[in-house]
Each structure stands twice: as structure tokens, then as C-alpha cells.
PDB file of N, CA and C in Angstrom:
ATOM      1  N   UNK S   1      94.058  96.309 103.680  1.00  0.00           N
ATOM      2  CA  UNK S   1      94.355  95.930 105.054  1.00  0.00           C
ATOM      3  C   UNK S   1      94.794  97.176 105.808  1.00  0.00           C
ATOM      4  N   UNK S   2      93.827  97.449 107.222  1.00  0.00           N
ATOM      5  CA  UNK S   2      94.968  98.476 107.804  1.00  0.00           C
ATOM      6  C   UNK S   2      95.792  98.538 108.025  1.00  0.00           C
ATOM      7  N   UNK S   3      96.995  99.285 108.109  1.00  0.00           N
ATOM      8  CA  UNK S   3      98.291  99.409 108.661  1.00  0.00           C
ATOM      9  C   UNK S   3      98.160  99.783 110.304  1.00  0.00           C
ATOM     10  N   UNK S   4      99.628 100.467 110.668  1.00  0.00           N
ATOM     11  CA  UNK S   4      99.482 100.458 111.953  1.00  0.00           C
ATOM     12  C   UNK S   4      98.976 102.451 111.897  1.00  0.00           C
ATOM     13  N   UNK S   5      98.881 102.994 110.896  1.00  0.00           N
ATOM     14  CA  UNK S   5      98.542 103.626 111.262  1.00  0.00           C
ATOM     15  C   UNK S   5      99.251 105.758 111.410  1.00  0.00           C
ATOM     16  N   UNK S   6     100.236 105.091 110.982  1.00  0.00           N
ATOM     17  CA  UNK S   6     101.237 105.684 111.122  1.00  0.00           C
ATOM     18  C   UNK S   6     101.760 107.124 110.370  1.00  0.00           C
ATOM     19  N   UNK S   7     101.252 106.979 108.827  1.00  0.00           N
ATOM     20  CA  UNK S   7     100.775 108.058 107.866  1.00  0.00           C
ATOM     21  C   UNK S   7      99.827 107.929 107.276  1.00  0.00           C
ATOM     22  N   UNK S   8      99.106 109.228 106.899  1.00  0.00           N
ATOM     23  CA  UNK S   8      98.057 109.669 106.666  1.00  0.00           C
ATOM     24  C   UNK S   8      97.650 109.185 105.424  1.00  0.00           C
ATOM     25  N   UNK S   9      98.464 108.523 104.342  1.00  0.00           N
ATOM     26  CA  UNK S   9      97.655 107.969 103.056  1.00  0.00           C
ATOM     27  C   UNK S   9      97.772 106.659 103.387  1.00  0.00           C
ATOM     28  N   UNK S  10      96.995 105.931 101.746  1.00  0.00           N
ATOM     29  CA  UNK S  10      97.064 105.261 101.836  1.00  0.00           C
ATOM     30  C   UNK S  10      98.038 104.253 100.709  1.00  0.00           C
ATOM     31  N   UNK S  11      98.154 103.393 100.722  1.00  0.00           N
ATOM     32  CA  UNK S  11      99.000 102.751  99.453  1.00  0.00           C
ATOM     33  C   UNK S  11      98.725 102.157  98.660  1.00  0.00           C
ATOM     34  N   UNK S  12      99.013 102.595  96.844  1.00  0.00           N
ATOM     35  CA  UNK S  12      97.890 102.531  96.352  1.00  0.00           C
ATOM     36  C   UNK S  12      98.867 101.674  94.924  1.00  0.00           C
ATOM     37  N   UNK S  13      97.742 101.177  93.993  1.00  0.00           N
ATOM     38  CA  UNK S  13      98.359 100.564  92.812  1.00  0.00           C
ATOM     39  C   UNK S  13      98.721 101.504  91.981  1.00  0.00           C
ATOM     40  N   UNK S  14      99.843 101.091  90.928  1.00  0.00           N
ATOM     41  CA  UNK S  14     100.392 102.449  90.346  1.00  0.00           C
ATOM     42  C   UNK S  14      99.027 102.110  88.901  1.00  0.00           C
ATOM     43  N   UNK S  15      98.639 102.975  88.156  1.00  0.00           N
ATOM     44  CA  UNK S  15      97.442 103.252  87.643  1.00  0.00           C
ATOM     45  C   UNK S  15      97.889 102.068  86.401  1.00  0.00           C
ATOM     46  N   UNK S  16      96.709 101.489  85.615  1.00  0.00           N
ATOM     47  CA  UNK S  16      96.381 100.346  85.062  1.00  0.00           C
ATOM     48  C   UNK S  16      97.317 100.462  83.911  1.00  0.00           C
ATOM     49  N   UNK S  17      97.624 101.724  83.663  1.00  0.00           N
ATOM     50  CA  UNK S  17      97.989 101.673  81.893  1.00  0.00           C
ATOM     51  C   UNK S  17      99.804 101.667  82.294  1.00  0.00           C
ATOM     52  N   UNK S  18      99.944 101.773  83.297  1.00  0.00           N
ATOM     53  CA  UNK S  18     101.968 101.526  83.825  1.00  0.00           C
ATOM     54  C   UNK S  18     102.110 100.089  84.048  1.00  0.00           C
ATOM     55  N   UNK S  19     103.602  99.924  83.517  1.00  0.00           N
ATOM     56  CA  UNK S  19     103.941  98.349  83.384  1.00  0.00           C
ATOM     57  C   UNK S  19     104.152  98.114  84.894  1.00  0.00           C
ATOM     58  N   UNK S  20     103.634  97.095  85.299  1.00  0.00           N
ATOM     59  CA  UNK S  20     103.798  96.331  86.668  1.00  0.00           C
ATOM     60  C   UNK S  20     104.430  94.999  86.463  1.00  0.00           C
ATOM     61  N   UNK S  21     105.100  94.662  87.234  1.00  0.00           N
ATOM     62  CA  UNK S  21     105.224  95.817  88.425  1.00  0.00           C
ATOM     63  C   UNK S  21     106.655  96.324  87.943  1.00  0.00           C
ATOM     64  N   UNK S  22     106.666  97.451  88.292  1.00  0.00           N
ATOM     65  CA  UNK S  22     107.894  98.558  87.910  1.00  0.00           C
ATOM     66  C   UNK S  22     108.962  97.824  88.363  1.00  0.00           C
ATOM     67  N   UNK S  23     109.676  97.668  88.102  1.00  0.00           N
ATOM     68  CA  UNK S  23     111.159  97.203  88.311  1.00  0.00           C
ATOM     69  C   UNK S  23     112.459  97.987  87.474  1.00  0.00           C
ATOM     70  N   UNK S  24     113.761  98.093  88.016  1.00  0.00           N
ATOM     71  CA  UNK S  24     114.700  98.897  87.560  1.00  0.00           C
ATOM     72  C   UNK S  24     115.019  99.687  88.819  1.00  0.00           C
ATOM     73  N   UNK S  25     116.516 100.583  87.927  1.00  0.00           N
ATOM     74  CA  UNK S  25     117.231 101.599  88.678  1.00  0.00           C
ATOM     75  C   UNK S  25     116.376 102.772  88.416  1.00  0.00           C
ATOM     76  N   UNK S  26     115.805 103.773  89.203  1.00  0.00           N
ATOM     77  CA  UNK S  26     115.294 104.447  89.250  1.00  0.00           C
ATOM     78  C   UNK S  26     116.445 105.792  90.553  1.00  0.00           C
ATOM     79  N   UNK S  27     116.231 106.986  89.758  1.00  0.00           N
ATOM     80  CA  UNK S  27     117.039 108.323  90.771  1.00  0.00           C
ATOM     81  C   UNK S  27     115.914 108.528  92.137  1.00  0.00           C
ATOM     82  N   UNK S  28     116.690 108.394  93.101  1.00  0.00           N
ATOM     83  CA  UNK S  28     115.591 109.154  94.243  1.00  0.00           C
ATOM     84  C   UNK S  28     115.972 110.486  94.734  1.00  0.00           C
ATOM     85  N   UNK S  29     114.818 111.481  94.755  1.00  0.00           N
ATOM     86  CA  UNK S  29     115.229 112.753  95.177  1.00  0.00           C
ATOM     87  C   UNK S  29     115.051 113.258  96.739  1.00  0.00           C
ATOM     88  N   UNK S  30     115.876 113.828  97.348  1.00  0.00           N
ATOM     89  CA  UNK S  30     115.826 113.841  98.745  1.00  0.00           C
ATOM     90  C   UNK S  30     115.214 115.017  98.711  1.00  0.00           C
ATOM     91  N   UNK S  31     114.172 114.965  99.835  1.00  0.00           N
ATOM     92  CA  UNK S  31     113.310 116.263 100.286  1.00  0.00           C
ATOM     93  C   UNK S  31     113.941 117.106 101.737  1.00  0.00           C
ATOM     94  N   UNK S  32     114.409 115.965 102.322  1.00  0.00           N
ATOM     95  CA  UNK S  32     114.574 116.640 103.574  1.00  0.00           C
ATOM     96  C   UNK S  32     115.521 115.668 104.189  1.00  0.00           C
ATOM     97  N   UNK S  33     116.244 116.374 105.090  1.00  0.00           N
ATOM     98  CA  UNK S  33     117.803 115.501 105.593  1.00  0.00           C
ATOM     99  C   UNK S  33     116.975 113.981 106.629  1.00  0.00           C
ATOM    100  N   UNK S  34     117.527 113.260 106.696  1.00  0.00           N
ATOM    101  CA  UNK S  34     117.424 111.933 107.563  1.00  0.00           C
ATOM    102  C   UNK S  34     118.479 111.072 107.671  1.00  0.00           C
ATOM    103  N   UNK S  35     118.971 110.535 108.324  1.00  0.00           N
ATOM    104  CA  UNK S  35     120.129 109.978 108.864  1.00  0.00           C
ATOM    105  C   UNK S  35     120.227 108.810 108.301  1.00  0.00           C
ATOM    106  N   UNK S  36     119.771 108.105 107.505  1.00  0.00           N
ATOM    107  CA  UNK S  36     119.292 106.841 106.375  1.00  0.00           C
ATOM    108  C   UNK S  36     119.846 107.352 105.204  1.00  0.00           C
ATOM    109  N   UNK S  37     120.114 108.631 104.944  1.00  0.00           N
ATOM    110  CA  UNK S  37     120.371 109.331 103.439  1.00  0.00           C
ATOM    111  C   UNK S  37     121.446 109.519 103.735  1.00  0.00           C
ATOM    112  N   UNK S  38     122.020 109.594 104.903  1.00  0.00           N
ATOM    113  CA  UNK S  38     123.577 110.421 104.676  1.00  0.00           C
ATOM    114  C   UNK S  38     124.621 109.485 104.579  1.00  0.00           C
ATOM    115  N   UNK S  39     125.943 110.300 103.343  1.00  0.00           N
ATOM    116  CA  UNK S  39     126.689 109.714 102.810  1.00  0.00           C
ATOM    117  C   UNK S  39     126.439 108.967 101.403  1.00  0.00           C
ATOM    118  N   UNK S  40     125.271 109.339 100.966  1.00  0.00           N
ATOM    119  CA  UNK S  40     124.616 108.241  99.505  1.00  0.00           C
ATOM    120  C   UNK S  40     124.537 108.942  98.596  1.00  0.00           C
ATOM    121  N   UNK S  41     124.633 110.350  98.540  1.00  0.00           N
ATOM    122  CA  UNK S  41     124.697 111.384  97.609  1.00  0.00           C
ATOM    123  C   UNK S  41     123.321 112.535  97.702  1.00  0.00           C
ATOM    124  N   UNK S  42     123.009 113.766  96.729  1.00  0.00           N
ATOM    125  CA  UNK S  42     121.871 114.133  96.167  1.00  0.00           C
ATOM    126  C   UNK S  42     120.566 113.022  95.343  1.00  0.00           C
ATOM    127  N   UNK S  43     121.095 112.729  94.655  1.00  0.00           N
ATOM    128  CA  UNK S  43     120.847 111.974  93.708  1.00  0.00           C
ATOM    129  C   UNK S  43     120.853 110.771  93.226  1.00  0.00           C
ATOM    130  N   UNK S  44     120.718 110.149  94.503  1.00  0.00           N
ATOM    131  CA  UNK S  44     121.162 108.487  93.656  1.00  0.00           C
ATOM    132  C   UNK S  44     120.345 107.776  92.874  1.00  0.00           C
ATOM    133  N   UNK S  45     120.947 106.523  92.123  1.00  0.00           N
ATOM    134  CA  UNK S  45     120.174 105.296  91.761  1.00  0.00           C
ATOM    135  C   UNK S  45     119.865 103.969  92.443  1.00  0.00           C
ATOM    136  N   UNK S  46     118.696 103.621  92.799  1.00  0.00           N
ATOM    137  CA  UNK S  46     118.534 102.372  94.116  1.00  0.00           C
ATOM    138  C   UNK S  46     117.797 101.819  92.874  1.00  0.00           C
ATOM    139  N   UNK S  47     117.728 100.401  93.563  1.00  0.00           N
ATOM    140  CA  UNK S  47     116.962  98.939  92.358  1.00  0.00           C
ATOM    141  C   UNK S  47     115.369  98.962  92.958  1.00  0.00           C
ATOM    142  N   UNK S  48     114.425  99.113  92.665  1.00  0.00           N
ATOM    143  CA  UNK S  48     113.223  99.491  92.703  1.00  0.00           C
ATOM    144  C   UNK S  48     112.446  98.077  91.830  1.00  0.00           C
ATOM    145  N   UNK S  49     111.170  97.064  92.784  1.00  0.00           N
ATOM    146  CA  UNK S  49     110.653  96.377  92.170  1.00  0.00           C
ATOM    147  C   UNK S  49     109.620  96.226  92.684  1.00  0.00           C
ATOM    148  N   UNK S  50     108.365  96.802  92.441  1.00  0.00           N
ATOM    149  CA  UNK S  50     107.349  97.158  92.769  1.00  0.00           C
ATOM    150  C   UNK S  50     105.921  97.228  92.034  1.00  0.00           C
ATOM    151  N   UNK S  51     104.623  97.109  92.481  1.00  0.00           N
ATOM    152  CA  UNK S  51     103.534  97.336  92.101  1.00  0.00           C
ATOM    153  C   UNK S  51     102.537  98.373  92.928  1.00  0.00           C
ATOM    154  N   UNK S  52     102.976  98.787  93.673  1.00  0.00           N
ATOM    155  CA  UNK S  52     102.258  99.844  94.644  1.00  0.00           C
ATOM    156  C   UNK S  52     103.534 100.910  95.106  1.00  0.00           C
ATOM    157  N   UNK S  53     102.775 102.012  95.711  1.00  0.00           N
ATOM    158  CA  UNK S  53     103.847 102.979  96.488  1.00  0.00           C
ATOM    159  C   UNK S  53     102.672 103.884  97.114  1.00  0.00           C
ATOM    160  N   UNK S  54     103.338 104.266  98.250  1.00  0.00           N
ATOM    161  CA  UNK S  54     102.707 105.166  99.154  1.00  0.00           C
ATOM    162  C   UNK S  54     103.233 106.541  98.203  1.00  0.00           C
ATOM    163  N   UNK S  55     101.868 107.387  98.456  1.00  0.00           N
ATOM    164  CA  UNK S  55     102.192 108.438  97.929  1.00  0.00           C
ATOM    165  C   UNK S  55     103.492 109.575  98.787  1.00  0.00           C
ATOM    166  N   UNK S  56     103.489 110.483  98.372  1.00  0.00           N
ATOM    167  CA  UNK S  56     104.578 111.731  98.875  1.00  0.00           C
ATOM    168  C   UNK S  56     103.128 112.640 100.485  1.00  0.00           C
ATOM    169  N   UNK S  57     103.969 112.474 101.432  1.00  0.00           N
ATOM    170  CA  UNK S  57     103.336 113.055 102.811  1.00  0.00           C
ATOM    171  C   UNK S  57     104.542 113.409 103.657  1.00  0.00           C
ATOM    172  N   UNK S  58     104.026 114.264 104.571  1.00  0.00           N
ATOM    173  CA  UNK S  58     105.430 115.336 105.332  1.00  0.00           C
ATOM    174  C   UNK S  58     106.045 114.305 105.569  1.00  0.00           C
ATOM    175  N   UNK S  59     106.156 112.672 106.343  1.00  0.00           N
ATOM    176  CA  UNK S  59     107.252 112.327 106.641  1.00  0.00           C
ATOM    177  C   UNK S  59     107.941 111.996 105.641  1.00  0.00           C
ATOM    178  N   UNK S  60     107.915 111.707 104.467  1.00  0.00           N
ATOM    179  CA  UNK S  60     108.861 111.779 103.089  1.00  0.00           C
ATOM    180  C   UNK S  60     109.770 112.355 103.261  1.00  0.00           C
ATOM    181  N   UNK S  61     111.319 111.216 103.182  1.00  0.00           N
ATOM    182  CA  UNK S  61     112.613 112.029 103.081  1.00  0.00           C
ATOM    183  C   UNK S  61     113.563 112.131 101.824  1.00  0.00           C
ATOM    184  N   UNK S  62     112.742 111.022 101.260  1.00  0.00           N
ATOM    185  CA  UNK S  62     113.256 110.985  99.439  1.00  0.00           C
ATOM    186  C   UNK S  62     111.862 110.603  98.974  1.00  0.00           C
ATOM    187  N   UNK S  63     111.339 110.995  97.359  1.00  0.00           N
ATOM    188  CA  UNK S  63     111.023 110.528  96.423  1.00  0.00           C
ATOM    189  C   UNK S  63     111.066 110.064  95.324  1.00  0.00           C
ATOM    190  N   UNK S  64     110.807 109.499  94.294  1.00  0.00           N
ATOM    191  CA  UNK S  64     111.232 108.925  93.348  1.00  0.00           C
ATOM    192  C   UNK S  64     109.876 108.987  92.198  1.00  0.00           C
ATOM    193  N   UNK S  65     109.971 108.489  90.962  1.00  0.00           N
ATOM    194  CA  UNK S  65     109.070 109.370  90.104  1.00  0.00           C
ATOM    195  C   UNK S  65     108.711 108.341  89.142  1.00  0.00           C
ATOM    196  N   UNK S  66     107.129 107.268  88.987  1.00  0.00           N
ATOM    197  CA  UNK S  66     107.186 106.489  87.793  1.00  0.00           C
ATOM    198  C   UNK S  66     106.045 106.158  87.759  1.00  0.00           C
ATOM    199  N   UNK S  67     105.545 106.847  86.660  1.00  0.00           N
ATOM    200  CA  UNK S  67     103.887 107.600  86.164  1.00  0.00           C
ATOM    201  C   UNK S  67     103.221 108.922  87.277  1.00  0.00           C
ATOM    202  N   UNK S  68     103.756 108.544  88.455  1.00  0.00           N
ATOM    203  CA  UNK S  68     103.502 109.801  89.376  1.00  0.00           C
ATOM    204  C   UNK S  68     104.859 109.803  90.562  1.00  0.00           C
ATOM    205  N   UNK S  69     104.470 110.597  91.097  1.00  0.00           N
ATOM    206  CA  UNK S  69     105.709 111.213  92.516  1.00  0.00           C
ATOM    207  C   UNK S  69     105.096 110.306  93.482  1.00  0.00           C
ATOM    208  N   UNK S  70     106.116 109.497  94.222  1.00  0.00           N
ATOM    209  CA  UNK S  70     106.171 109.029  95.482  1.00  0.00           C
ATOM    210  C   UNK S  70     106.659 108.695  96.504  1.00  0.00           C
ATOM    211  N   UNK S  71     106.772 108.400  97.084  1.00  0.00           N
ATOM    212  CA  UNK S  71     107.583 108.150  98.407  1.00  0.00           C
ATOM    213  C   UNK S  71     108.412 106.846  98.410  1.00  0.00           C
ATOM    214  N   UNK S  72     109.886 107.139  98.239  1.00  0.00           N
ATOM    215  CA  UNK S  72     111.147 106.627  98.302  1.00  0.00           C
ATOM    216  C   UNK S  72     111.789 106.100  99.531  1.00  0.00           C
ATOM    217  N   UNK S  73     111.292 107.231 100.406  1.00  0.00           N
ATOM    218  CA  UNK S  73     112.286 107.093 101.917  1.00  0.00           C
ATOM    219  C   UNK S  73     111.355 107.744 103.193  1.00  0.00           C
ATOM    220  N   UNK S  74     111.016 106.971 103.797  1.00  0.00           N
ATOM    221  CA  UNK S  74     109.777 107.926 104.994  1.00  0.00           C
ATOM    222  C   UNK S  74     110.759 107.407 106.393  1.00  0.00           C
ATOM    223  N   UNK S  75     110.393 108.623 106.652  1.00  0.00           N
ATOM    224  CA  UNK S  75     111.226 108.685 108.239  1.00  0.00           C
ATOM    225  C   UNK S  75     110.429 109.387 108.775  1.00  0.00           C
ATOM    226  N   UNK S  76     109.750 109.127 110.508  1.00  0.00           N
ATOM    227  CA  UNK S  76     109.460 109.741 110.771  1.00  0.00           C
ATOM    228  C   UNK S  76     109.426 109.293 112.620  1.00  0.00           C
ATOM    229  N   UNK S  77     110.228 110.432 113.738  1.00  0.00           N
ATOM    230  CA  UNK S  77     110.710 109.541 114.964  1.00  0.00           C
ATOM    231  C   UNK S  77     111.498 108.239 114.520  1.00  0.00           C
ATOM    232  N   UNK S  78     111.162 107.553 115.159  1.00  0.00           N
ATOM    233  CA  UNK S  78     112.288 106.186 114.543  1.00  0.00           C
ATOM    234  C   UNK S  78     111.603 105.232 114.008  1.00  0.00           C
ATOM    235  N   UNK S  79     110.735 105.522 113.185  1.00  0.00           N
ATOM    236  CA  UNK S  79     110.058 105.076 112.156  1.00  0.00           C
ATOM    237  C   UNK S  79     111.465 105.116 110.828  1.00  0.00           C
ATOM    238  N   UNK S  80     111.205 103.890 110.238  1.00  0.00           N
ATOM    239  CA  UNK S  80     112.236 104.340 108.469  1.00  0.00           C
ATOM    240  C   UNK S  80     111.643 103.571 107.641  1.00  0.00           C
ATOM    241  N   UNK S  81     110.926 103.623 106.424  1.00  0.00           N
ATOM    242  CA  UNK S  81     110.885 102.662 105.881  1.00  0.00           C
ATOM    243  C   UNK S  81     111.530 103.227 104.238  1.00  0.00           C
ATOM    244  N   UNK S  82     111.808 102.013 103.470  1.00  0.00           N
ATOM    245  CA  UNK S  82     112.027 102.486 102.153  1.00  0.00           C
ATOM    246  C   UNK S  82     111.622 101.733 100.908  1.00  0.00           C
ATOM    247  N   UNK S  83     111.136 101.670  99.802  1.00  0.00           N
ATOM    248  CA  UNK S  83     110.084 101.789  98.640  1.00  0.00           C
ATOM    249  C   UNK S  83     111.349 100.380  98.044  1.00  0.00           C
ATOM    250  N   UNK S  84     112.440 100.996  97.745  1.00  0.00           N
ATOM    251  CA  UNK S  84     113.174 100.096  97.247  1.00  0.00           C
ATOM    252  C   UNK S  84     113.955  98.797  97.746  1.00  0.00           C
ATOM    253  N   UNK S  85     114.679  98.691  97.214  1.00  0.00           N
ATOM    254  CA  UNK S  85     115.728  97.121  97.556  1.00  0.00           C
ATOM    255  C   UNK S  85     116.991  97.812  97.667  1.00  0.00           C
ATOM    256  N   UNK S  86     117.373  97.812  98.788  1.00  0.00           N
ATOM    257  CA  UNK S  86     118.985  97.792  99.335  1.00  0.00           C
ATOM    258  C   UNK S  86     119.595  97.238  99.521  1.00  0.00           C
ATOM    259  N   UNK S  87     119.278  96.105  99.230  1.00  0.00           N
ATOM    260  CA  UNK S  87     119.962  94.577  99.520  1.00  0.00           C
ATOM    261  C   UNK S  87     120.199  94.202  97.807  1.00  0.00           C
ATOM    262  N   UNK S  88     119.368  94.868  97.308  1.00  0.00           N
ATOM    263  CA  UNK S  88     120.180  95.165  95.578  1.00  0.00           C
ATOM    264  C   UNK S  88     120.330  96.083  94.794  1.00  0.00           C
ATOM    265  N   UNK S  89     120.629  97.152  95.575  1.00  0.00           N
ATOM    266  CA  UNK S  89     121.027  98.649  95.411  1.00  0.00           C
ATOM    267  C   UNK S  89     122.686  98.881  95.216  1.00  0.00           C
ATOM    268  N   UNK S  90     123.382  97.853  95.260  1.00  0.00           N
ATOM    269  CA  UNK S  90     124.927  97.825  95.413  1.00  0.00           C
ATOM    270  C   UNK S  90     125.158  98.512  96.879  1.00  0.00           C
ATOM    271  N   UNK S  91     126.301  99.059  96.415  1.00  0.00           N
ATOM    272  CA  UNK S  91     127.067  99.717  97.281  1.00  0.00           C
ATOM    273  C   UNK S  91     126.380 101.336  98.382  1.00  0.00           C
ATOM    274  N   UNK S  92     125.375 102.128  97.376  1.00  0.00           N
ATOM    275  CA  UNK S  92     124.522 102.600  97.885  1.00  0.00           C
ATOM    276  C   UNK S  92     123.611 102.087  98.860  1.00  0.00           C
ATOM    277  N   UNK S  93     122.978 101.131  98.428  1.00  0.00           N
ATOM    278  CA  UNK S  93     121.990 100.076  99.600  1.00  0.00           C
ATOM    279  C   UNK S  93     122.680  99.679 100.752  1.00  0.00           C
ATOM    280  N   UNK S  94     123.471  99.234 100.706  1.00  0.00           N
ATOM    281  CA  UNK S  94     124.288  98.864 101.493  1.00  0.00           C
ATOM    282  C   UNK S  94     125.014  99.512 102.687  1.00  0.00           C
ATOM    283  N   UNK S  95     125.271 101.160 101.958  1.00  0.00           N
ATOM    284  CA  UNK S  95     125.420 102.262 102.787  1.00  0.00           C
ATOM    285  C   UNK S  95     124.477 102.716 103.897  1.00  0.00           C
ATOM    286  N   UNK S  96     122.976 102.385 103.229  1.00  0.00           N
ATOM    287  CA  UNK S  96     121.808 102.758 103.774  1.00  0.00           C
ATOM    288  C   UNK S  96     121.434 101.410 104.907  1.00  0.00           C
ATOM    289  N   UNK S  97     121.622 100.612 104.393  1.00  0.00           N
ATOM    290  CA  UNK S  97     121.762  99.692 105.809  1.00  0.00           C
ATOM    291  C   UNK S  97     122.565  99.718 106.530  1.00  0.00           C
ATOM    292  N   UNK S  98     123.871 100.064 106.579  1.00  0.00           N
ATOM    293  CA  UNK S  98     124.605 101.028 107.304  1.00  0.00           C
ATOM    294  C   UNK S  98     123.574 102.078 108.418  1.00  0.00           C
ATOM    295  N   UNK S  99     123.896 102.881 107.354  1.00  0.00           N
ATOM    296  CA  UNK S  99     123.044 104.155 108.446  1.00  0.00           C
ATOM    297  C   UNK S  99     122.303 103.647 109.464  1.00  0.00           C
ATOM    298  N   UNK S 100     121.275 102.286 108.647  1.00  0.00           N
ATOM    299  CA  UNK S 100     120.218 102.062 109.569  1.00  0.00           C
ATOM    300  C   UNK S 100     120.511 101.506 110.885  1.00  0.00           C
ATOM    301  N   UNK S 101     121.488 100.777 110.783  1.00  0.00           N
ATOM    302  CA  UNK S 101     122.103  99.864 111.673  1.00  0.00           C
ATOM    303  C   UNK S 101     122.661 100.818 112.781  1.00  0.00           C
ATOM    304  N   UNK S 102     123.464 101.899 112.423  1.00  0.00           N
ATOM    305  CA  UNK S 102     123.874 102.566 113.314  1.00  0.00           C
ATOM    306  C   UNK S 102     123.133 103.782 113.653  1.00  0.00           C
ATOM    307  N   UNK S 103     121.764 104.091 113.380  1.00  0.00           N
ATOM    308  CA  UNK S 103     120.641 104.646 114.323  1.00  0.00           C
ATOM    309  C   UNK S 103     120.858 104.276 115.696  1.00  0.00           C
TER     310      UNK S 103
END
């Protein structure tokens, strides 16, 4: 289905021989500062439950890593979206809906 359009890949299934759909705490690594990340650390752990992920492209502000590198956290203008569950991320997620809220 098209999207709106917005980044340049596309979103894809994670490859046949990885357990789907991925679920768990998984570390996300920050590439570049965004106002959604701040206050949550370098390094955190978010709850991740998934069968697809957009790959890693300039608006990527975190990634995260399971069978390949992908995109965790995309920001781009006031665009935000994110890969995981923050609503069951604890206290981290929660932070991040924070942030979002006060964009």
C-alpha cells in the first residue's frame, strides 16, 4: 500500500528465516539528537513487537538491530514516528510520550 510518502524506502518483512514476529526488549541506538529522545538515555531498552520495519534513512533518529539495522525513531519536521511500544516500554515509553506531547 502507498504511504503518504514521506521517506524514501520502503517497509519491508524482516527476512523468512527470523522469528516473527519479533517481540521483546530490544537496545535502541540514537543517531542523531530529536526532541522525542531527550531525557531517555544513550542507550535504552523499549518493548518491540513486530513483523516489518522500515529500514535506516537520513530521517532516522534511533535504530535498533534484529537480523538487520533499522529504524527505531524517525523524525523528520514534525513528522515522529516510532517502531516500538511506549505504551509498554515502562517508564522510558512513557517519557517519550512525554516529549511527544510537549512538542
Amino acid at each position: 500500500v502507498a504511504g503518504l510518502g514521506l521517506f524514501p524506502e520502503r517497509v519491508k518483512r524482516f527476512p523468512l528465516d527470523a522469528r516473527v514476529p519479533h517481540m521483546g526488549w530490544n537496545e535502541i541506538q540514537r543517531l542523531k539528537e530529536s526532541p522525542l529522545l531527550d531525557n531517555i538515555g544513550e542507550r535504552p531498552y523499549l518493548y518491540f513487537a513486530h513483523s516489518y520495519y522500515a529500514p535506516v534513512v537520513e530521517a532516522t533518529a534511533a535504530s535498533c538491530e534484529y537480523t538487520t539495522p533499522y529504524t527505531a525513531v524517525l523524525a523528520s519536521g514534525n513528522v515522529y514516528g516510532v517502531q516500538f511500544h511506549p505504551e509498554k516500554s515502562g517508564p522510558l515509553g512513557l517519557r517519550i510520550v512525554k516529549n511527544f506531547v510537549e512538542l
